[in-house]
mmCIF file of C-alpha atoms and ligand atoms in Angstrom:
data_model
loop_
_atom_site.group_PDB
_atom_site.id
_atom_site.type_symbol
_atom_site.label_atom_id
_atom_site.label_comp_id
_atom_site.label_asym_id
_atom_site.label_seq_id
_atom_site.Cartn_x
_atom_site.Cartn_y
_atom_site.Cartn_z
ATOM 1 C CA UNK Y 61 19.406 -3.166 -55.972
ATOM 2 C CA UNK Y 62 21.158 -0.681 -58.614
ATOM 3 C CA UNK Y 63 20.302 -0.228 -61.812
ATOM 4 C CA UNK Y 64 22.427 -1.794 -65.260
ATOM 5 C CA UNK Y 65 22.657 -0.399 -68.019
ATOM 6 C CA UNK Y 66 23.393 -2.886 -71.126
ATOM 7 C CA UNK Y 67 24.895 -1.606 -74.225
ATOM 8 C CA UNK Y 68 25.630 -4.325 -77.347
ATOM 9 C CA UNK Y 69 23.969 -5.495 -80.351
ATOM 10 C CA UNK Y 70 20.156 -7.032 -81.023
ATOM 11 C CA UNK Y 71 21.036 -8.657 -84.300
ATOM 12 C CA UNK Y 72 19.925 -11.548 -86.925
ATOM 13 C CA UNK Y 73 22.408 -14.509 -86.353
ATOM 14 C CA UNK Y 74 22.360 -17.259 -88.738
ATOM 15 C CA UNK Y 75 24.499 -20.298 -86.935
ATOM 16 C CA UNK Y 76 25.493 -23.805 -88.558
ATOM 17 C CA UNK Y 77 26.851 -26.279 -85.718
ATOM 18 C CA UNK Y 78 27.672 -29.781 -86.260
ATOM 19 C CA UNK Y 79 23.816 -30.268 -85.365
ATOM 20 C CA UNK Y 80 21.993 -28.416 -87.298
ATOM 21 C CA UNK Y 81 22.003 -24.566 -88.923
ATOM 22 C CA UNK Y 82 19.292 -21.979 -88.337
ATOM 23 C CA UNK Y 83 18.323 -19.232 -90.880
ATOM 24 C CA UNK Y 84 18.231 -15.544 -89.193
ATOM 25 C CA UNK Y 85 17.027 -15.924 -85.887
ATOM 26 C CA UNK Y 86 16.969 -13.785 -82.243
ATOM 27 C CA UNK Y 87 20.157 -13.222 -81.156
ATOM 28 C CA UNK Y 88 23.178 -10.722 -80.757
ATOM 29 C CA UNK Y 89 25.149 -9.511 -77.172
ATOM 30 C CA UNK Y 90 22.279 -6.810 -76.153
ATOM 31 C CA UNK Y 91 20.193 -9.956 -76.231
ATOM 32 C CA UNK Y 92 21.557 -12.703 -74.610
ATOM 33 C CA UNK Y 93 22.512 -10.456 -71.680
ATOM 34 C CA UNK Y 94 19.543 -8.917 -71.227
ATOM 35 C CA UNK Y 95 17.896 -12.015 -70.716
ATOM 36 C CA UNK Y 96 20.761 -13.927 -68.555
ATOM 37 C CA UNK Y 97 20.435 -10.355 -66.238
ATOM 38 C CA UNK Y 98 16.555 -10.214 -66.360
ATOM 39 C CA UNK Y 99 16.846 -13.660 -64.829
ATOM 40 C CA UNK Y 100 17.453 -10.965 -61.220
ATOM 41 C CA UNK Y 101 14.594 -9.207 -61.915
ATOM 42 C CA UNK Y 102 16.738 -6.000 -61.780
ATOM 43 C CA UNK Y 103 15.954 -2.345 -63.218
ATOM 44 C CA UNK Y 104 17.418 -2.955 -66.895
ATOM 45 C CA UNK Y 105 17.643 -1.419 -69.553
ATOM 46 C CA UNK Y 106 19.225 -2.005 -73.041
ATOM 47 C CA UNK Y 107 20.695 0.868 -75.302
ATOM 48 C CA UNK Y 108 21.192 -0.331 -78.935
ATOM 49 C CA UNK Y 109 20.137 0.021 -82.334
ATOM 50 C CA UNK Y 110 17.859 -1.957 -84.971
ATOM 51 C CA UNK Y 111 16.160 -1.627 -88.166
ATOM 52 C CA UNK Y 112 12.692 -1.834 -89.544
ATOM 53 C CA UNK Y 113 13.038 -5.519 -90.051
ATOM 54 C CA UNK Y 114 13.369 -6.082 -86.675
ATOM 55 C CA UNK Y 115 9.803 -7.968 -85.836
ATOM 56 C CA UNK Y 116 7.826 -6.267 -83.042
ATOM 57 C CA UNK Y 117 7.658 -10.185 -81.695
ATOM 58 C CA UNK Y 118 11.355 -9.913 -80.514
ATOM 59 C CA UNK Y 119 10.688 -6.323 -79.333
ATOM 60 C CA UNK Y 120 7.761 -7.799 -77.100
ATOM 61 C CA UNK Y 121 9.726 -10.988 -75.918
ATOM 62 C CA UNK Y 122 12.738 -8.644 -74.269
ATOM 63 C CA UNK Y 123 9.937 -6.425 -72.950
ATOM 64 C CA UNK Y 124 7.995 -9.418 -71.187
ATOM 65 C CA UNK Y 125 11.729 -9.660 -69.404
ATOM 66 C CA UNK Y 126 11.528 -6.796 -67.830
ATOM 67 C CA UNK Y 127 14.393 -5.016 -69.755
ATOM 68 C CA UNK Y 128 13.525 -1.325 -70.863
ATOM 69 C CA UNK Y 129 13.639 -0.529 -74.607
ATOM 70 C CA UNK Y 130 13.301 3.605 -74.671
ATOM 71 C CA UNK Y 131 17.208 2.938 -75.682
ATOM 72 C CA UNK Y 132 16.967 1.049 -78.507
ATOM 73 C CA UNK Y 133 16.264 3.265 -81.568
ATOM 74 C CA UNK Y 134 14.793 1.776 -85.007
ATOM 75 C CA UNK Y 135 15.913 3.412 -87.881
ATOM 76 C CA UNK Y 136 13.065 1.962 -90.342
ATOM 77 C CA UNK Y 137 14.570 1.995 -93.554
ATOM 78 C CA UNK Y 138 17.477 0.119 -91.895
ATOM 79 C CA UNK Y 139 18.611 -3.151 -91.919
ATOM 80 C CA UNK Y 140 19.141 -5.227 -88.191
ATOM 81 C CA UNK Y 141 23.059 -6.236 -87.194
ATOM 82 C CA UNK Y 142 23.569 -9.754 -89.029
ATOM 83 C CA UNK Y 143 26.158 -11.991 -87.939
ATOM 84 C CA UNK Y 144 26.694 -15.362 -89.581
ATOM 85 C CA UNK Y 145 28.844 -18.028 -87.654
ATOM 86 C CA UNK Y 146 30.144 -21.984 -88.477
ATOM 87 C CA UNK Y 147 31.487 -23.985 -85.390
ATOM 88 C CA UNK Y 148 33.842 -26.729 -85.702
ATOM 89 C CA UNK Y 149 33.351 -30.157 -84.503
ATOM 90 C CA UNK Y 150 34.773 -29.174 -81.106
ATOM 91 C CA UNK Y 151 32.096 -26.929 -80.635
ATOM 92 C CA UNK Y 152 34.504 -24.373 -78.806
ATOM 93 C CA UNK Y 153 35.949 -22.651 -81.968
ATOM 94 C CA UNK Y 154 34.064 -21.182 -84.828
ATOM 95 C CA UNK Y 155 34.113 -18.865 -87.692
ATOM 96 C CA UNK Y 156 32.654 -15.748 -88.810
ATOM 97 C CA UNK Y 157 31.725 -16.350 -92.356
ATOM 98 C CA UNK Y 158 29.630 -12.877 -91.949
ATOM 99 C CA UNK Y 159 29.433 -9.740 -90.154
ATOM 100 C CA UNK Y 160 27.038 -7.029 -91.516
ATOM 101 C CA UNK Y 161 27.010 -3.922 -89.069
ATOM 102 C CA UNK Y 162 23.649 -2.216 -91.039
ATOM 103 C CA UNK Y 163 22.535 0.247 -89.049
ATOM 104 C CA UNK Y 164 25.184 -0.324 -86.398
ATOM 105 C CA UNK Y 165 27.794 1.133 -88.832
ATOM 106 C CA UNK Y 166 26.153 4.741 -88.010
ATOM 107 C CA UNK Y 167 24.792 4.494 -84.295
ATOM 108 C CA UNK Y 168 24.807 7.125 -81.788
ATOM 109 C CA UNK Y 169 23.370 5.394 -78.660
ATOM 110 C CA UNK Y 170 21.968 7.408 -76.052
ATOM 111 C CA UNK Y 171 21.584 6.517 -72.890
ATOM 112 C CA UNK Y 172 17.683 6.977 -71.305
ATOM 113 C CA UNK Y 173 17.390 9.909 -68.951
ATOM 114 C CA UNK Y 174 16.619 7.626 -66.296
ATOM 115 C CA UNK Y 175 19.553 5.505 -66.364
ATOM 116 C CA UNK Y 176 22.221 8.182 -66.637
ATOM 117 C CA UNK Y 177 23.079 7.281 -63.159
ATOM 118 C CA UNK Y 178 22.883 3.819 -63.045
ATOM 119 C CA UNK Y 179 25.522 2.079 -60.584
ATOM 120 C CA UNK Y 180 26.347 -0.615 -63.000
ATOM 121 C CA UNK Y 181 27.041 -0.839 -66.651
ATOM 122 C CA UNK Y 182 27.413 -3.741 -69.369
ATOM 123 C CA UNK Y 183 29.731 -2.544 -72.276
ATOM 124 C CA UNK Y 184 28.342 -5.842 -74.274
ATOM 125 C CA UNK Y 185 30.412 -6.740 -77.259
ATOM 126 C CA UNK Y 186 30.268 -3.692 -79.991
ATOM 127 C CA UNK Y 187 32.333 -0.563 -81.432
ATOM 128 C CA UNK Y 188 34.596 0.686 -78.647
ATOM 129 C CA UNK Y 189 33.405 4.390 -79.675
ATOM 130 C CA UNK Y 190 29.999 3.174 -78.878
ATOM 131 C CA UNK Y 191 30.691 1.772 -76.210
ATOM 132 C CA UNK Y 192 33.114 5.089 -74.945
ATOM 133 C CA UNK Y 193 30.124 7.062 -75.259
ATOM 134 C CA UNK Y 194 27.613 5.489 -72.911
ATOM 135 C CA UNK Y 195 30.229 6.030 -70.516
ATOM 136 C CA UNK Y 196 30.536 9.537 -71.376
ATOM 137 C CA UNK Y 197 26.767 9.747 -70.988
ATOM 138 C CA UNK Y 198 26.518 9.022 -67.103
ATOM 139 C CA UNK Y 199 25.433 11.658 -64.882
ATOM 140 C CA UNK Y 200 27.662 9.864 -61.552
ATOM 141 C CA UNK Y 201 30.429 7.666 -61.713
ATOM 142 C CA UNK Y 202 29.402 3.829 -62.259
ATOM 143 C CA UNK Y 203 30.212 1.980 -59.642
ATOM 144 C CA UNK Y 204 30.895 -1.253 -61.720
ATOM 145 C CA UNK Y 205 31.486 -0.830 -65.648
ATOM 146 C CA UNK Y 206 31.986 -4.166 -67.107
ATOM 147 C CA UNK Y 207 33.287 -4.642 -70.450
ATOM 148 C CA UNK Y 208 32.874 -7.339 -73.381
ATOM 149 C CA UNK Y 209 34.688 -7.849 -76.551
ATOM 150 C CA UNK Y 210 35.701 -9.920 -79.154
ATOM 151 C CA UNK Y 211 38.368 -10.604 -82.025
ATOM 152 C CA UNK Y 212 36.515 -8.450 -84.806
ATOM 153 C CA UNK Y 213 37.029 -5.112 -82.358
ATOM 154 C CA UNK Y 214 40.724 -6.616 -81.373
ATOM 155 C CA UNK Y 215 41.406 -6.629 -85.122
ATOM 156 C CA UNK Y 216 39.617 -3.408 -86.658
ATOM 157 C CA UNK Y 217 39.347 -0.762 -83.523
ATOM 158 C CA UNK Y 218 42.530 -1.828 -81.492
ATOM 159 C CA UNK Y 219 43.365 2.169 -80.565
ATOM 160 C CA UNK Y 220 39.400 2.788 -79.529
ATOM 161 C CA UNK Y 221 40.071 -0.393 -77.640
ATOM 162 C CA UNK Y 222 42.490 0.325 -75.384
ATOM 163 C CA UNK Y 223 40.878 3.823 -75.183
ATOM 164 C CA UNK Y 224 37.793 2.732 -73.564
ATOM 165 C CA UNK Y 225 39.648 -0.601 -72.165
ATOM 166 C CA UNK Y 226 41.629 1.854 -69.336
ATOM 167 C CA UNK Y 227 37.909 3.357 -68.073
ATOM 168 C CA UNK Y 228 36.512 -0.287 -66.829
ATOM 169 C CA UNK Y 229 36.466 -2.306 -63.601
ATOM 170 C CA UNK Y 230 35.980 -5.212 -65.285
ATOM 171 C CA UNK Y 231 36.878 -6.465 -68.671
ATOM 172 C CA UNK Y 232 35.518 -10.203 -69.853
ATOM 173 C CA UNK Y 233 37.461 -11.926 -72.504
ATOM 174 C CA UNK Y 234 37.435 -15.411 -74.193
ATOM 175 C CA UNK Y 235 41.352 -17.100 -73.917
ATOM 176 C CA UNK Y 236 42.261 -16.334 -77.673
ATOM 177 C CA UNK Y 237 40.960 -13.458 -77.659
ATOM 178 C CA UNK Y 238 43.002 -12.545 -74.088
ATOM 179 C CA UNK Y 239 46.103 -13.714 -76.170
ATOM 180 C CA UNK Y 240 45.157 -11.290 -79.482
ATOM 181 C CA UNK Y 241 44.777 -8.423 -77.315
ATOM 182 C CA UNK Y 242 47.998 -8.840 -75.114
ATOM 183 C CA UNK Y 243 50.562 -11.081 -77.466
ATOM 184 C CA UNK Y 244 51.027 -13.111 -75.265
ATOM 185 C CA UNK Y 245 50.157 -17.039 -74.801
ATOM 186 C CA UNK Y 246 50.475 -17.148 -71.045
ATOM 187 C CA UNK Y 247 46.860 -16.615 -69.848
ATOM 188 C CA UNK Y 248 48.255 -15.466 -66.267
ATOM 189 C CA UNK Y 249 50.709 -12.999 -68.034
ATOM 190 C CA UNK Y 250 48.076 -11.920 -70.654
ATOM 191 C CA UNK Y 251 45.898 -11.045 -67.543
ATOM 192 C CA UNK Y 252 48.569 -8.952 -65.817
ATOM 193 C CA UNK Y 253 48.880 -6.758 -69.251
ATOM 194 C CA UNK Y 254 45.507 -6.299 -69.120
ATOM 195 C CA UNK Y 255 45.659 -4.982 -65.722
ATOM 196 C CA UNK Y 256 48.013 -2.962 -66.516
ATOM 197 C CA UNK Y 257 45.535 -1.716 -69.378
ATOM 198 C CA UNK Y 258 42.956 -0.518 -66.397
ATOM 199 C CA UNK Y 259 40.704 -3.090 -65.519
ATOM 200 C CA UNK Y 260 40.684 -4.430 -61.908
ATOM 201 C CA UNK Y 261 38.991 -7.422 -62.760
ATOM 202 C CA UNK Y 262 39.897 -9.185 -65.711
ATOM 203 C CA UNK Y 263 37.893 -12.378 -66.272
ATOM 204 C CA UNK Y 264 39.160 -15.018 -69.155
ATOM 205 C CA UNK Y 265 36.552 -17.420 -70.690
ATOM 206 C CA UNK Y 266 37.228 -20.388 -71.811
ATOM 207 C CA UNK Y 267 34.145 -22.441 -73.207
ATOM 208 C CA UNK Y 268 33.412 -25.542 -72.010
ATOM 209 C CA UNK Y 269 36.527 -25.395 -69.714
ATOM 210 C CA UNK Y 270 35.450 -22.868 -67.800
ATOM 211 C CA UNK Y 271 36.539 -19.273 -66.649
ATOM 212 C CA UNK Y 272 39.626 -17.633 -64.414
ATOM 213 C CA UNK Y 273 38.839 -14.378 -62.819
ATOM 214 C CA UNK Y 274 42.277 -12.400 -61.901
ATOM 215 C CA UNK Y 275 42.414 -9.684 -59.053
ATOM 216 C CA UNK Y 276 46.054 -8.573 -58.494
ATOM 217 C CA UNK Y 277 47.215 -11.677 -57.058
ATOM 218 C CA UNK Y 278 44.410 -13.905 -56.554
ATOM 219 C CA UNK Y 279 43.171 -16.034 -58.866
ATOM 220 C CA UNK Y 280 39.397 -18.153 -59.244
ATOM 221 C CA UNK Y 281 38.349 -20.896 -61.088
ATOM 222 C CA UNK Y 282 35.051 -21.583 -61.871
ATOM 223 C CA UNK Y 283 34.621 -24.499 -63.953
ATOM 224 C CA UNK Y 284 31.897 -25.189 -66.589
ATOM 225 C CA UNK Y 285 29.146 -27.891 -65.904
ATOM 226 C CA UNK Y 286 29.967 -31.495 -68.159
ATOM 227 C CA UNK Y 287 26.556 -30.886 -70.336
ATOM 228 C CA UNK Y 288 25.055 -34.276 -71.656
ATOM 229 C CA UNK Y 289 23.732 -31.355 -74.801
ATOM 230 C CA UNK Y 290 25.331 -28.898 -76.338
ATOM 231 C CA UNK Y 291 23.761 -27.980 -79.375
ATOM 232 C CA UNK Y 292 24.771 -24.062 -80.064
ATOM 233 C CA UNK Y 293 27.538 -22.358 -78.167
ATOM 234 C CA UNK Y 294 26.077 -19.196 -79.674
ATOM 235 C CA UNK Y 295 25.348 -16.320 -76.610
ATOM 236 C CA UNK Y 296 27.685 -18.442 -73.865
ATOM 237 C CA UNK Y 297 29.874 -15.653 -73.340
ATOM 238 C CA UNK Y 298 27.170 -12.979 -73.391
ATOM 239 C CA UNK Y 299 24.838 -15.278 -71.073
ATOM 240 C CA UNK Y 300 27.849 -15.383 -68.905
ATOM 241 C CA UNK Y 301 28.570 -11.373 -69.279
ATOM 242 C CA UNK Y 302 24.530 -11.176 -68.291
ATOM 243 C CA UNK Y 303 24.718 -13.261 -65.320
ATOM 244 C CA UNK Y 304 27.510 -12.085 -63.890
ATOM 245 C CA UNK Y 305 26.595 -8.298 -64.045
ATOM 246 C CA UNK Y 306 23.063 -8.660 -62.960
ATOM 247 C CA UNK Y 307 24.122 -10.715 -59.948
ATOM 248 C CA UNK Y 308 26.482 -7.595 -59.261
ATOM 249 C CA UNK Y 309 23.715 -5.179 -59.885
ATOM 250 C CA UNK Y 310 21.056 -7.316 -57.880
ATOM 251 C CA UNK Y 311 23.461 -7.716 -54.941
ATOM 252 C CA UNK Y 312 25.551 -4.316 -55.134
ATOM 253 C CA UNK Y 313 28.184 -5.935 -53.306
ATOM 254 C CA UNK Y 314 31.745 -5.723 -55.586
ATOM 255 C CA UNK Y 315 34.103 -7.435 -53.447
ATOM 256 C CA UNK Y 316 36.210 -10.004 -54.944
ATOM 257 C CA UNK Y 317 34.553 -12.633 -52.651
ATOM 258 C CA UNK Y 318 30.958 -11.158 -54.190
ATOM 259 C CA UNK Y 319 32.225 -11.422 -57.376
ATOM 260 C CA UNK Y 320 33.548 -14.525 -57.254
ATOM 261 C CA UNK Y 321 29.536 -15.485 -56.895
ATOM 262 C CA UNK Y 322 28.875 -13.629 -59.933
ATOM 263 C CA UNK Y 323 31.446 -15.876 -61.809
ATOM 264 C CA UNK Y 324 29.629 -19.000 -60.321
ATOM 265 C CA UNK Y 325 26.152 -17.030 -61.787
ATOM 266 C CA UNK Y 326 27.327 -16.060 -65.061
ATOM 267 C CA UNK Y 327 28.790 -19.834 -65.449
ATOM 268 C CA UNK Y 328 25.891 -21.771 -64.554
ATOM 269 C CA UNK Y 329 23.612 -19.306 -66.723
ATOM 270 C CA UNK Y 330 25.957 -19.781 -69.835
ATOM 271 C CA UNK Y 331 25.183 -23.888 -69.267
ATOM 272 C CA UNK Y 332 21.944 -23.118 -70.170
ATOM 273 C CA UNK Y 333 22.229 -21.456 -72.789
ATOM 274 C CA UNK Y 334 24.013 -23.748 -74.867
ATOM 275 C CA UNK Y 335 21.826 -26.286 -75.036
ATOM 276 C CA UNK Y 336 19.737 -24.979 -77.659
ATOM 277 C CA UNK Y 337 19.995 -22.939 -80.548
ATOM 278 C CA UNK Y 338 20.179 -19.383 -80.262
ATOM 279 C CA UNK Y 339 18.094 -17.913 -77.274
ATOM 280 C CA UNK Y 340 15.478 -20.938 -77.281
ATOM 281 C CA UNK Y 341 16.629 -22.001 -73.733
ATOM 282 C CA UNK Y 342 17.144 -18.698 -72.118
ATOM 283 C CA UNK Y 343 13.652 -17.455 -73.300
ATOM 284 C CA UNK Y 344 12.120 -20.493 -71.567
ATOM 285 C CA UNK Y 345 14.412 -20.961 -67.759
ATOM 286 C CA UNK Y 346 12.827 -21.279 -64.545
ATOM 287 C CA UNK Y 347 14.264 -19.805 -61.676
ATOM 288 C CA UNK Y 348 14.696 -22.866 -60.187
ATOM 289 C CA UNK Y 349 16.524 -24.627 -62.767
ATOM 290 C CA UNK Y 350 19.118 -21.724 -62.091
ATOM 291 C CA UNK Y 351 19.124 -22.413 -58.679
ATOM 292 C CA UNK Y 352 19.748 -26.563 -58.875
ATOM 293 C CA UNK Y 353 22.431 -25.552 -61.337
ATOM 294 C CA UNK Y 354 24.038 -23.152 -58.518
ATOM 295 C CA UNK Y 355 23.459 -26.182 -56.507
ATOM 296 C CA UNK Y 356 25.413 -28.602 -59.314
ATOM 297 C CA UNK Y 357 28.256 -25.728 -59.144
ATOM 298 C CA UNK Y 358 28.825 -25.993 -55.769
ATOM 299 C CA UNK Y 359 29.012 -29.868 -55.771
ATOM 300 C CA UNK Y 360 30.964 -30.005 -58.664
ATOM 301 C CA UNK Y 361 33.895 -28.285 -56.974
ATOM 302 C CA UNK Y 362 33.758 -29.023 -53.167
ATOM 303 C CA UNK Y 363 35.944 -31.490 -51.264
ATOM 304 C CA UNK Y 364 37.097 -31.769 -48.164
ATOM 305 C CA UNK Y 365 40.518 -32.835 -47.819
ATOM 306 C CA UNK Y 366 42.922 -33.589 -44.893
ATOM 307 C CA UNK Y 367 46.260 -33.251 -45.345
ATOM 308 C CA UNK Y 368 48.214 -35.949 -44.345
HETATM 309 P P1 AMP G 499 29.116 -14.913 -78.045
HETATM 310 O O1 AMP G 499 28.821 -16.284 -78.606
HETATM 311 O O2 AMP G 499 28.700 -14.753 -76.627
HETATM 312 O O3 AMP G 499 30.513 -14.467 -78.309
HETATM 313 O O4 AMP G 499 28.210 -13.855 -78.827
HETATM 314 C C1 AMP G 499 27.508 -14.152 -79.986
HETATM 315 C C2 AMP G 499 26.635 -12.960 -80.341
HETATM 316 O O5 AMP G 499 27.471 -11.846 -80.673
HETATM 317 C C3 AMP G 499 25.778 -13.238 -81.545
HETATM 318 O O6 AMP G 499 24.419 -13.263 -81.161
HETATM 319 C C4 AMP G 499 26.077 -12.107 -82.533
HETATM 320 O O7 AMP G 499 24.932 -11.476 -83.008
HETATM 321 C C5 AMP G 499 26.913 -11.131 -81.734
HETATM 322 N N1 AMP G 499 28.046 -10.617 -82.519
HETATM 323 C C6 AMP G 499 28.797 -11.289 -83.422
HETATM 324 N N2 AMP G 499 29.757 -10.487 -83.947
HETATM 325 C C7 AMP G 499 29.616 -9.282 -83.330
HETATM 326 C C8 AMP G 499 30.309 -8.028 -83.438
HETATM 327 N N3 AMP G 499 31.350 -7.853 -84.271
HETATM 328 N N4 AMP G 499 29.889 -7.009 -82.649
HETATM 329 C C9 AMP G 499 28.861 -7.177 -81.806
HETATM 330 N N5 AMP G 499 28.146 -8.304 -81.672
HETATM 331 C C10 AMP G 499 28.526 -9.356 -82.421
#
């Protein structure tokens, strides 16, 4: 079992759906994958930044998890990350309405003595400088470095991007976000450019339909369980990020076969997480309701067919 090292934000989100709206609750990347990888009961530990605000109640709820905080600094006259979001009726798209970086805007993460030489790294979803540095940081090559992002990097940090895009095995991307990055519509072609950009692995999200994983030629499909509830997409992607790197880090195994069961991890921990707001469901999952969903996976997508 190798150690992960998680980089991304603990933030305030404040999240309207078509079923409700919260005020500032738990969330942001750093979060919802350090729960989604603590589900492995793996040696993790999360490097990020918060302010004074940030109650001692979430510090102790990540803690009871099992995920190391020495990483995460608190700068007390600071303010936490705050991200405000509105989805649309399909529940797949959404809209910023705010993004307040705080004490994010300034942040020098540093990376715990003790996991300088982690095998496995989670670039979650934050500055691409940031994120350049933890890799900087390690004592021994990584032997995974997985890499999140979304449109607000694509759009402000494109340069830093691509910078710290060409150091990763693995970069994890929602479909719109594939086609910002690369120009192009094609998801196949999109994935090829970003091959081209570095990344070995380049796995495309797509919400409720799913996610493709593209190695050189082969493609995967792992589809995304029909949910009776979905109440809060908020954290899918991240859950997903979580699940599939702390499969990786709790197996060790990076073959494209292995990681094809990390896609099939990541997937059926992201179904959980939408079904309530914010990180309600993740705080409260049982092992084995991971393990029937596995289960539901597999059945979902096997047939046996004879061709005639
Ligand atoms: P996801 O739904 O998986 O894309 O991630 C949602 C989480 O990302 C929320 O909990 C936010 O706090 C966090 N987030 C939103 N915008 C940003 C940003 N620009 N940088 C880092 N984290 C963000």
């Amino acid at each position: 079992m190798g150690k992960l090292v998680i980089v991304g934000t603990l933030a305030f989100d404040a999240i309207e759906t078509p079923f409700g709206k919260t005020d500032s609750i738990l969330g942001g990347a750093a979060t919802f994958i350090g729960l989604a990888a603590s589900h492995f009961n793996i040696d993790a530990a999360a490097v990020s930044v918060v302010g004074g605000d940030f109650p001692q109640e979430y510090m102790d709820l990540l803690s009871s998890k099992n995920i190391d905080l020495s990483g995460v600094e608190i700068i007390k006259e600071g303010k936490t990350f705050f991200w405000k979001g509105r989805y649309h009726n399909d529940m797949n798209t959404r809209d910023t309405l705010v993004t307040e970086l705080n004490t994010l805007a300034d942040f020098n993460p540093t990376v715990p003595s003790e996991y300088k030489n982690a095998e496995f790294v989670m670039l979650g979803n934050l500055h691409p400088l940031i994120q350049s540095s933890v890799l900087d940081q390690m004592s021994e090559t990584p032997k995974l470095v997985i890499l999140d992002t979304m449109n607000f990097w694509i759009d402000n940090t494109y340069d830093d991007l691509l910078t710290v895009i060409k150091r990763v095995d693995v970069l994890t991307i929602n479909d719109e976000e594939a086609r910002q990055l690369t120009g192009e519509y094609s998801l196949v072609v999109a994935a090829r450019k970003i091959h081209d950009m570095g990344p070995e692995y380049v796995v495309i999200k797509k919400g409720e339909h799913g996610a493709l994983l593209f190695h050189n030629k082969h493609v995967f499909y792992a589809p995304a369980l029909p949910l009776e509830e979905i109440f809060d997409p908020t954290g899918a992607g991240d859950t997903f990020a979580g699940g599939f790197a702390g499969y990786i880090a709790k197996t060790g195994d990076i073959s494209f076969d292995n990681i094809k069961n990390a896609i099939i991890y990541g997937s059926a921990l992201a179904s959980f997480c939408v079904e309530r707001f914010g990180t309600e469901r993740m705080i409260h999952l049982e092992r084995s309701e991971v393990h029937d969903r596995v289960m539901q996976f597999k059945q979902l997508t096997q047939f046996n067919i004879e061709l005639t």
